[in-house]
PDB file of C-alpha atoms in Angstrom:
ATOM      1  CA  UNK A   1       7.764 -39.551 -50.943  1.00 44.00           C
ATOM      2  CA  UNK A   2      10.632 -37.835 -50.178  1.00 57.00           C
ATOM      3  CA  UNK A   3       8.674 -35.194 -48.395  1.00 49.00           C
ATOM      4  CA  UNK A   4       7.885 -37.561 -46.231  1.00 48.00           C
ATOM      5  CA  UNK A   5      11.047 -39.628 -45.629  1.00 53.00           C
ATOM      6  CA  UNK A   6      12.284 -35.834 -44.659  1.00 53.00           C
ATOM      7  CA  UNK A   7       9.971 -35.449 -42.532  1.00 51.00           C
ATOM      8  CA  UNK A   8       9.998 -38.432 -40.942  1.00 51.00           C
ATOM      9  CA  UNK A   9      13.883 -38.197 -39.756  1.00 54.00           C
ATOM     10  CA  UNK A  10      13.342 -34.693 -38.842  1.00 57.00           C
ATOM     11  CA  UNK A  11      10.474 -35.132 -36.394  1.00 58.00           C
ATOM     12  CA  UNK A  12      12.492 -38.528 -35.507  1.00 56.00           C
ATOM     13  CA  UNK A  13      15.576 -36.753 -35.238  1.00 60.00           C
ATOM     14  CA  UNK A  14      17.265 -38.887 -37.237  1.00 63.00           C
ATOM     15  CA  UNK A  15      18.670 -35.557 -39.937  1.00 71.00           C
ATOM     16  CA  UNK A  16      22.353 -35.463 -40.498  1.00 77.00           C
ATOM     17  CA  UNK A  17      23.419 -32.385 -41.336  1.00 81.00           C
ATOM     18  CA  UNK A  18      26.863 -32.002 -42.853  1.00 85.00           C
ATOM     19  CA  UNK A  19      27.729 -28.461 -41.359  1.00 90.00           C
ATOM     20  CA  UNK A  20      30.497 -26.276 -42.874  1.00 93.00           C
ATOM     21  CA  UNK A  21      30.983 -22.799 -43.433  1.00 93.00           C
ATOM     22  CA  UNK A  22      29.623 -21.333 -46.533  1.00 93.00           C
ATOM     23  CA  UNK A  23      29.120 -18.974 -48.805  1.00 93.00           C
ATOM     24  CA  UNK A  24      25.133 -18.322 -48.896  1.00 95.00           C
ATOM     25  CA  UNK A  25      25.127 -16.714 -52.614  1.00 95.00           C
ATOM     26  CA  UNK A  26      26.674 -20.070 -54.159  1.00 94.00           C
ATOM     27  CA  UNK A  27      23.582 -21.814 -52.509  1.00 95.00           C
ATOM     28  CA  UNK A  28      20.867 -19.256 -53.853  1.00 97.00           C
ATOM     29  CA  UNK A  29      22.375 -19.549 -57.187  1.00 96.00           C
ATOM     30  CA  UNK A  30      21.958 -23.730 -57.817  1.00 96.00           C
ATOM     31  CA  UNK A  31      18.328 -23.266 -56.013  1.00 96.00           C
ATOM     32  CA  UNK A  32      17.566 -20.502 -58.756  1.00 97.00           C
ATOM     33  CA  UNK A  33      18.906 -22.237 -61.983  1.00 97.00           C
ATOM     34  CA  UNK A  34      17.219 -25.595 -60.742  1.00 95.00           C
ATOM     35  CA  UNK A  35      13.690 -23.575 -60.964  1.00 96.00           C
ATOM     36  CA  UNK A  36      14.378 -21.337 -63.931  1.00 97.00           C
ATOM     37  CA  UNK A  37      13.351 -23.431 -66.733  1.00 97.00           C
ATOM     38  CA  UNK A  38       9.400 -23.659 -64.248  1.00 95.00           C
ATOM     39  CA  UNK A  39       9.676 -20.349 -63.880  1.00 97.00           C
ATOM     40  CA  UNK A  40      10.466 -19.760 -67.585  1.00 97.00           C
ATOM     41  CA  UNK A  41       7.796 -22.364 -68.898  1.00 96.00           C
ATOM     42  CA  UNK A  42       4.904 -21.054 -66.779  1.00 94.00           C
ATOM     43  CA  UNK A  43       6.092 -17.122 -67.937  1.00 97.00           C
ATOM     44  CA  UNK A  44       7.030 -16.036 -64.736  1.00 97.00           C
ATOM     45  CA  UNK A  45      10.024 -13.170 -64.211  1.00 97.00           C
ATOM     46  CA  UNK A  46      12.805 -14.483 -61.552  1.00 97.00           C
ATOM     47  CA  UNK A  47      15.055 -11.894 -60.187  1.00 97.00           C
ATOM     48  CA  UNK A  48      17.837 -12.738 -58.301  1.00 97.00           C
ATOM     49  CA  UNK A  49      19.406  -9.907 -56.129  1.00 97.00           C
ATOM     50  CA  UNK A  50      22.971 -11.143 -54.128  1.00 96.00           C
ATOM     51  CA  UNK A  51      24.366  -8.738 -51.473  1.00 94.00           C
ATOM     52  CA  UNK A  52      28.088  -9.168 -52.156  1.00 89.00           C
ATOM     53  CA  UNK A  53      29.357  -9.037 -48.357  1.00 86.00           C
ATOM     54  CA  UNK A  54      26.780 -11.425 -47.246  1.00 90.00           C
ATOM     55  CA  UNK A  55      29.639 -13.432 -45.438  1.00 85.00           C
ATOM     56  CA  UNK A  56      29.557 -17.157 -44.452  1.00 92.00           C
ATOM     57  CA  UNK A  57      27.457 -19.431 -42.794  1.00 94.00           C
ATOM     58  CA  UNK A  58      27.769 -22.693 -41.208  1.00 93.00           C
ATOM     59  CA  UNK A  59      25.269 -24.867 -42.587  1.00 94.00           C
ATOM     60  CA  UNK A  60      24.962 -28.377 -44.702  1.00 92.00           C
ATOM     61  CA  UNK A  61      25.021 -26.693 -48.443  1.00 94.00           C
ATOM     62  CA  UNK A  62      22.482 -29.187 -49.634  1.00 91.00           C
ATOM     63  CA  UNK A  63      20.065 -28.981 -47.084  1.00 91.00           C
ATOM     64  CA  UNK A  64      20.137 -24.851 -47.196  1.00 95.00           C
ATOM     65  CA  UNK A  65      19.847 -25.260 -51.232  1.00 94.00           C
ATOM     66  CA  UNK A  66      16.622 -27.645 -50.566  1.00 92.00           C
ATOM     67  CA  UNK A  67      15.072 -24.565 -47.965  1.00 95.00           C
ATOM     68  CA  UNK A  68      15.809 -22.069 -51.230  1.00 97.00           C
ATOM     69  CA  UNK A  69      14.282 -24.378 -53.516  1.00 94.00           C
ATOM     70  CA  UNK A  70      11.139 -25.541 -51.578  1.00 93.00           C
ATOM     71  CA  UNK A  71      10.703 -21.524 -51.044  1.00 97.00           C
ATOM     72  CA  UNK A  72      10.975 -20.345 -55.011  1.00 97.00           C
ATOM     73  CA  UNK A  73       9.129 -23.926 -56.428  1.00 94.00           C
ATOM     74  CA  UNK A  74       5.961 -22.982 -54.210  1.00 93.00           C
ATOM     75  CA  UNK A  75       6.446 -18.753 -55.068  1.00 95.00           C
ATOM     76  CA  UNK A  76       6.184 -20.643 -58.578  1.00 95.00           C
ATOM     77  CA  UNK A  77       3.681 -22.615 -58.088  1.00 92.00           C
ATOM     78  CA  UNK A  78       1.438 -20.150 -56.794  1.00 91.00           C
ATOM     79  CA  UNK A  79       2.026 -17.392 -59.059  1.00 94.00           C
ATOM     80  CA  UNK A  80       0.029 -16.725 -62.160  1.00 94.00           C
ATOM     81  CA  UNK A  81       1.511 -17.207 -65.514  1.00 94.00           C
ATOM     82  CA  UNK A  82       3.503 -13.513 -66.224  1.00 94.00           C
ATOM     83  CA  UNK A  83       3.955 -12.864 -62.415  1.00 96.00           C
ATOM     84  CA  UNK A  84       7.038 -12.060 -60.711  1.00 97.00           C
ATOM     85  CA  UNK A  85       9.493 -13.785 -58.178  1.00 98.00           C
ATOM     86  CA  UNK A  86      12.131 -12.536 -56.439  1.00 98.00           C
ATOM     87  CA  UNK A  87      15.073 -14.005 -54.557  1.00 98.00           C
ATOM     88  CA  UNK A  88      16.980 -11.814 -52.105  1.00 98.00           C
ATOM     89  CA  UNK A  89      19.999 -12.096 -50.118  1.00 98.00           C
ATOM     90  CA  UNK A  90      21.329  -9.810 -47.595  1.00 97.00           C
ATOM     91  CA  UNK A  91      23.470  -9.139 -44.680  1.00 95.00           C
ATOM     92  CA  UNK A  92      21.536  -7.603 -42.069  1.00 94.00           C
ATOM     93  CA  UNK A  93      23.234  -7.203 -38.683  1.00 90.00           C
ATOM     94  CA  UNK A  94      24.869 -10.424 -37.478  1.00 89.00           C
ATOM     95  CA  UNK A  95      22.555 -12.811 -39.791  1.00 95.00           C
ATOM     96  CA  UNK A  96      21.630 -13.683 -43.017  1.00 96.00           C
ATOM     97  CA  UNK A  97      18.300 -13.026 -44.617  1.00 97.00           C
ATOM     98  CA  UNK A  98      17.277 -15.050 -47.854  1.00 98.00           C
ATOM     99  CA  UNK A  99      13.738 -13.704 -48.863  1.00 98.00           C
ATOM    100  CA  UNK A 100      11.505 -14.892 -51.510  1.00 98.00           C
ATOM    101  CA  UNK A 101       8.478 -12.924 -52.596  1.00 98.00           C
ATOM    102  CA  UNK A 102       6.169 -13.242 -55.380  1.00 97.00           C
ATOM    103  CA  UNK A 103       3.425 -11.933 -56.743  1.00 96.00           C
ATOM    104  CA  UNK A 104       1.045 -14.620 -56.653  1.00 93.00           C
ATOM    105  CA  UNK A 105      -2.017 -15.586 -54.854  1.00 89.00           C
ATOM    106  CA  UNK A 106      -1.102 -14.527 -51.208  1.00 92.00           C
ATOM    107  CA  UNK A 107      -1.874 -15.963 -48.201  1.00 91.00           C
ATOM    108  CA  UNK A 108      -5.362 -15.042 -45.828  1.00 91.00           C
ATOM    109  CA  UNK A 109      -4.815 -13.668 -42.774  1.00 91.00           C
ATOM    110  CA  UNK A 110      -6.876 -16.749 -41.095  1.00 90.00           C
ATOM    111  CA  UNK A 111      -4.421 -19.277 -42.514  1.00 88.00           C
ATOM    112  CA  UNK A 112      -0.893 -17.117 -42.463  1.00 90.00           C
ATOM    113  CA  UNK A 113      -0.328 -18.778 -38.352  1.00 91.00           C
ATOM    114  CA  UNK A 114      -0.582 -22.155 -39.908  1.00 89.00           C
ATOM    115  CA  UNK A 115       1.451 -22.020 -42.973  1.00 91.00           C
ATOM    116  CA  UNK A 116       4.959 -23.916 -41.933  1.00 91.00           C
ATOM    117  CA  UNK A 117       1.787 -26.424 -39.821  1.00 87.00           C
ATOM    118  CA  UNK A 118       2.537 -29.922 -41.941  1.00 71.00           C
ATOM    119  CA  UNK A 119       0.182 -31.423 -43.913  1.00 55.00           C
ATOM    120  CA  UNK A 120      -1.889 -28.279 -43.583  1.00 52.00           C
ATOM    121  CA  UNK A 121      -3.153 -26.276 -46.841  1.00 55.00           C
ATOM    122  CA  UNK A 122      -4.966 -23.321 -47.359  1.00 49.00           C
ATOM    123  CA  UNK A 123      -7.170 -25.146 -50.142  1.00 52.00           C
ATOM    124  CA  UNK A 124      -7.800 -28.266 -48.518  1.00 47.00           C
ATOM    125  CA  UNK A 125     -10.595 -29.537 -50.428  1.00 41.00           C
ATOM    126  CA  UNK A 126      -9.921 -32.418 -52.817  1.00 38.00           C
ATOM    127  CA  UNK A 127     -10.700 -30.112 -55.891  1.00 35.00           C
ATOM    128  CA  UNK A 128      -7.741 -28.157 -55.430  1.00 38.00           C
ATOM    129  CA  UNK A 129      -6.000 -26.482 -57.829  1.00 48.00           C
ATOM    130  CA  UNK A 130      -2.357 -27.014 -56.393  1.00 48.00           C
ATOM    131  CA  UNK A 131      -1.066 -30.379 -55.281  1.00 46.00           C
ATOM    132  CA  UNK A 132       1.436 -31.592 -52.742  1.00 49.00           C
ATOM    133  CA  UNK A 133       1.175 -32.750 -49.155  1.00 46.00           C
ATOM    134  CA  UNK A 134       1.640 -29.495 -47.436  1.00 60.00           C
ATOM    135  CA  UNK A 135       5.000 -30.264 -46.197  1.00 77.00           C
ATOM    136  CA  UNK A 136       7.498 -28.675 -47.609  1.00 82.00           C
ATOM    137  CA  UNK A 137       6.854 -25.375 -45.637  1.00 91.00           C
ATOM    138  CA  UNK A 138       7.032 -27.513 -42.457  1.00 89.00           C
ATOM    139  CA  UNK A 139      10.142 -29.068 -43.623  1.00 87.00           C
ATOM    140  CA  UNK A 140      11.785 -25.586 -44.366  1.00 93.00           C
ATOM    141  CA  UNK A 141      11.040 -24.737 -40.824  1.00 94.00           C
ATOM    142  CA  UNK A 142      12.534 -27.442 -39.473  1.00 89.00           C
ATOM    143  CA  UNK A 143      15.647 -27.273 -41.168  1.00 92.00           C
ATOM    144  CA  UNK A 144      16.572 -23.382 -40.787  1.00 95.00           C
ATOM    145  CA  UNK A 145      15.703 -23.676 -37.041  1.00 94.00           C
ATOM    146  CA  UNK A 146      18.083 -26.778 -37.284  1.00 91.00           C
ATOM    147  CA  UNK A 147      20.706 -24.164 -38.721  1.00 93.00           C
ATOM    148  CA  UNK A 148      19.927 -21.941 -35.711  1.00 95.00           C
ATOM    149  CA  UNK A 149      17.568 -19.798 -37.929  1.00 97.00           C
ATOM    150  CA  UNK A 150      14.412 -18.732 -38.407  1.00 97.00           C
ATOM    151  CA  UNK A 151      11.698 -18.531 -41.058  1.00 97.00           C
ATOM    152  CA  UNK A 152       8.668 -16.386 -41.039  1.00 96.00           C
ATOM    153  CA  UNK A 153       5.911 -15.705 -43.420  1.00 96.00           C
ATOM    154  CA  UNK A 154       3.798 -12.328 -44.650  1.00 96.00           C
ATOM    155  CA  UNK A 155       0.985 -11.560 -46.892  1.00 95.00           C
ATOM    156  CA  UNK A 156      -1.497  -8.834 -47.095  1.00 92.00           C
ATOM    157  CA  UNK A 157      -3.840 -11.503 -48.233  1.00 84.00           C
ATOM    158  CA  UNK A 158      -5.702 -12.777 -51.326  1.00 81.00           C
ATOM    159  CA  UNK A 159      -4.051 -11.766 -54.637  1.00 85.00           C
ATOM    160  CA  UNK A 160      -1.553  -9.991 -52.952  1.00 90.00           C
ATOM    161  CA  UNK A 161       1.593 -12.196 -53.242  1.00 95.00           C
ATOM    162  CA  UNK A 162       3.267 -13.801 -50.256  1.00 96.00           C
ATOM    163  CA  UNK A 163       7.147 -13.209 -48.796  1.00 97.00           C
ATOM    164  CA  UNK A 164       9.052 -15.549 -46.705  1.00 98.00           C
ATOM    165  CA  UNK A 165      12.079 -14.415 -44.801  1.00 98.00           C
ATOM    166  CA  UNK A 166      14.882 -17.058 -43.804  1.00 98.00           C
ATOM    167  CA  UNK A 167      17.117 -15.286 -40.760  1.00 97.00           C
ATOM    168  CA  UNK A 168      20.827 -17.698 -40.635  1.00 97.00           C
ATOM    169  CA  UNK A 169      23.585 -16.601 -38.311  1.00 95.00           C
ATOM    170  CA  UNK A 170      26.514 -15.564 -39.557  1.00 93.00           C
ATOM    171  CA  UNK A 171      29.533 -18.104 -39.354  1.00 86.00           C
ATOM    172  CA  UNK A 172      31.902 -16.884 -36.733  1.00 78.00           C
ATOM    173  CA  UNK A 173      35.101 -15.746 -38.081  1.00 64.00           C
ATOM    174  CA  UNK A 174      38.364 -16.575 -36.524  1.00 61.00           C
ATOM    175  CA  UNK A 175      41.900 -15.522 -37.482  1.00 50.00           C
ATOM    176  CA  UNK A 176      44.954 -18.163 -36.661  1.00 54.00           C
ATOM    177  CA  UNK A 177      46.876 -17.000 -34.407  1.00 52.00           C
ATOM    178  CA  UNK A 178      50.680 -17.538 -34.738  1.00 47.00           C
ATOM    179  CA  UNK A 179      51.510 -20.522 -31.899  1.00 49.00           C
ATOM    180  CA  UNK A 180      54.371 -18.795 -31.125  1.00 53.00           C
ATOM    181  CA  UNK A 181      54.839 -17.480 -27.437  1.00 51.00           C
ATOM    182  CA  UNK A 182      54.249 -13.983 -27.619  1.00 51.00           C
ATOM    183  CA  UNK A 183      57.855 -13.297 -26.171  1.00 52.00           C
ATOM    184  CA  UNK A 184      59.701 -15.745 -28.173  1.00 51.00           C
ATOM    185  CA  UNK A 185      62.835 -14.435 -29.864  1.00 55.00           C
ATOM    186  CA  UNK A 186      63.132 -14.632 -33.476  1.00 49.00           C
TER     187      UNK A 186
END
């Protein structure tokens, strides 16, 4: 349901985003311990690499932490019990890249253009063997292109894992300036 409410003020635009500059790693690090104990229970390794200068961002911390955490709960889900997933964040140029691979499952090559498409899944049949709604990859789309971002999506297919790459710009940095006149006398 909440998947849903989401969606419905983003495509409504009716999201509120409380933007303020901040530091990326802290937001990794609450996505990651709010999935460890999954990731623990299903046997699944979660590596966590930080880039120490990553610098800030301006973004709305909870809404970045719910992009994280849609990205490693479905690298979770989709991974087989004593797989791997891995969390990455680095600066690379003037942005920041938060990328979550795993080794699960993979995505096809005929359904990879689709995957941020909502309520579109790769198994749609109503066997399945994974629920949800197929909207949470929609909704991270919507809110790191909100942040001025980008998301994009690889696989070399079946069984062959899947990696997601979030691209944020970096917060601008600006240095006060003393209001003085530049000629005043001291």
């Amino acid at each position: 349901i909440d998947d849903l409410l989401d969606m419905s003020r983003i495509v409504s635009g009716k999201v509120r985003l409380d933007v303020q500059a901040l530091d990326l790693s802290s937001v990794v690090d609450a996505a990651v311990d709010s999935v460890r104990p999954s990731a623990e229970a299903r046997g699944i390794r979660l590596q966590k690499i930080l880039d120490p200068l990553a610098g800030p961002v301006s973004g709305d911390p909870n809404r970045l932490q719910q992009v994280v955490w849609n990205l490693l709960s479905n690298a979770i889900k989709f991974t087989p019990k004593g797989g791997k997933v891995e969390v990455l964040l680095a600066r690379v140029n003037s942005h920041l890249e938060v990328t979550v691979t795993d080794s699960g499952q993979g995505i096809s090559a005929d359904f990879l253009p689709y995957v941020f498409d909502r309520f579109r899944q790769a198994d749609a049949s109503s066997t399945r063997t994974y629920s949800g709604l197929g909207l949470g990859l929609s909704i991270v789309k919507q809110l790191v292109e909100l942040h001025g971002g980008s998301v994009h999506a690889k696989s070399d297919g079946d069984s062959s894992g899947a990696t997601f790459i979030v691209r944020l710009p970096l917060a601008p940095v600006r240095t006060e300036k003393s209001r003085e006149h530049p000629t005043a006398i001291r």
